[in-house]
Amino acid sequence: MLRFARFVVAPLLLIAIALGLLGLTSRPASPPPVLTALGDQPLVIAHRGGKGLWPENTLFAFERALELGVDMLEMDLHLSADGEPVVIHDTTLERTTNGEGPVAAHNLAELQALDAGYRWSADGGQSYPYRNQGTRIPSFTEVLQRFPRAPKLVELKVADDALAERVCEQLKRSGQTDRVVVGSFHESALRRFREQCPDVATSAGASSVRLLVALNWIGLGKLLSPTYQALQIPEQHGDLRIATPGLIATARERGLHVQLWTINEQPAMHRLLDMGAQALITDYPDRALQLLGRSTRISALSDE
Ligand code: G3P
Ligand code: CA
């Protein structure tokens, strides 16, 4: 009996006390100014500036998306060979530009000499309406200068401390630390960014998402004290359904702003908003705005 108490009851008691203490000390995240300023309405976020409508991650896309009436611009950052954060999704140039090779092997001037509208087509490659129109790969600085007021989701695509440091510096210098949410799949990039820019809002990295999913699954989501303010998740990852009503409710209860990617069809948009999603990151912001009954200030179709 004494052995049973020592080996089973005592450890269980200790675990219960530890969980109780964790529960008592856990704190939800506080909403950041960039999101509170946008109010409680579901947000429409132009994924890569709205890549279904125009060439992704370009000044042209960001300008048109804002004219359309989106709430936020989403963009991806790499580092050029001369250390400049540049706005492009892939590690290499072939899919979106007329260039070749790794982004990181070219300096800013070389990258900006390329045509970032070269590969965009709305009809499966029958026509390329943005070729030779002067569409370039922008530097992050150019985006900050051109759209100082626009709320932005900024994704650090590489786990390079220099990228996190440069982005933090540029946000501070432009006075836009309260206009962005910075995210990354790379926890090390986020760690470095948070060290440099502790007051800037960030989203959960890949391990943090996994931890939240696991805690929620075993019913201990309330123990989480997030060090980030937003949760960007896909609806599904392989066979695993990530976005469930339970997970979204737990995340919101922990103070997180729940943003779903990449949601392009209106039935899915509807379903996820009903489930509690607070933002749709979409290649087709026109569809989301229409679904929400918000007028679009320009026609997306006229630009295709
Ligand atoms: O917000 C996360 C989402 O942007 C990730 O997708 O397009 O960068 O591969 P992507
Ligand atoms: Ca992205």
Short mmCIF file of N, CA, C and O in Angstrom, two decimals, residues 19 51 57 71 88 104 138 150 155 168 199 236 274:
data_model
loop_
_atom_site.label_atom_id
_atom_site.label_comp_id
_atom_site.label_asym_id
_atom_site.label_seq_id
_atom_site.Cartn_x
_atom_site.Cartn_y
_atom_site.Cartn_z
N LEU A 19 0.43 21.24 -12.79
CA LEU A 19 -0.54 21.73 -13.77
C LEU A 19 -1.39 22.85 -13.17
O LEU A 19 -1.71 23.84 -13.85
N LYS A 51 -1.97 36.50 -55.22
CA LYS A 51 -1.26 35.88 -56.35
C LYS A 51 -2.16 35.28 -57.41
O LYS A 51 -1.72 35.02 -58.53
N ASN A 57 3.89 39.05 -54.84
CA ASN A 57 4.99 39.74 -54.15
C ASN A 57 5.61 40.88 -54.97
O ASN A 57 6.83 41.02 -55.02
N ASP A 71 -7.55 44.20 -46.03
CA ASP A 71 -7.15 44.73 -44.72
C ASP A 71 -5.64 44.65 -44.50
O ASP A 71 -5.07 45.50 -43.81
N ILE A 88 10.15 38.01 -52.17
CA ILE A 88 9.97 36.91 -53.13
C ILE A 88 9.71 35.65 -52.31
O ILE A 88 10.22 35.51 -51.20
N ALA A 104 19.59 34.01 -53.20
CA ALA A 104 20.71 34.41 -52.34
C ALA A 104 22.03 34.53 -53.10
O ALA A 104 23.01 35.03 -52.56
N PRO A 138 10.56 43.62 -55.48
CA PRO A 138 10.83 44.78 -54.63
C PRO A 138 11.75 44.44 -53.46
O PRO A 138 11.80 43.30 -53.01
N ALA A 150 -0.13 50.67 -44.61
CA ALA A 150 -0.80 49.38 -44.81
C ALA A 150 -0.35 48.34 -43.78
O ALA A 150 0.85 48.12 -43.61
N GLU A 155 6.63 37.43 -43.76
CA GLU A 155 7.15 36.09 -43.46
C GLU A 155 8.64 36.01 -43.77
O GLU A 155 9.07 36.27 -44.90
N CYS A 168 14.10 43.86 -38.71
CA CYS A 168 13.83 44.62 -37.49
C CYS A 168 14.34 46.06 -37.63
O CYS A 168 13.62 47.02 -37.35
N ASP A 199 8.97 44.32 -29.21
CA ASP A 199 7.63 44.92 -29.17
C ASP A 199 6.82 44.67 -30.45
O ASP A 199 5.68 45.11 -30.54
N GLN A 236 -5.73 22.13 -43.17
CA GLN A 236 -5.33 20.73 -43.14
C GLN A 236 -3.83 20.64 -43.37
O GLN A 236 -3.28 21.42 -44.13
N ASP A 274 -17.30 30.65 -40.06
CA ASP A 274 -18.31 30.12 -39.12
C ASP A 274 -17.64 29.41 -37.95
O ASP A 274 -18.16 29.38 -36.84
#
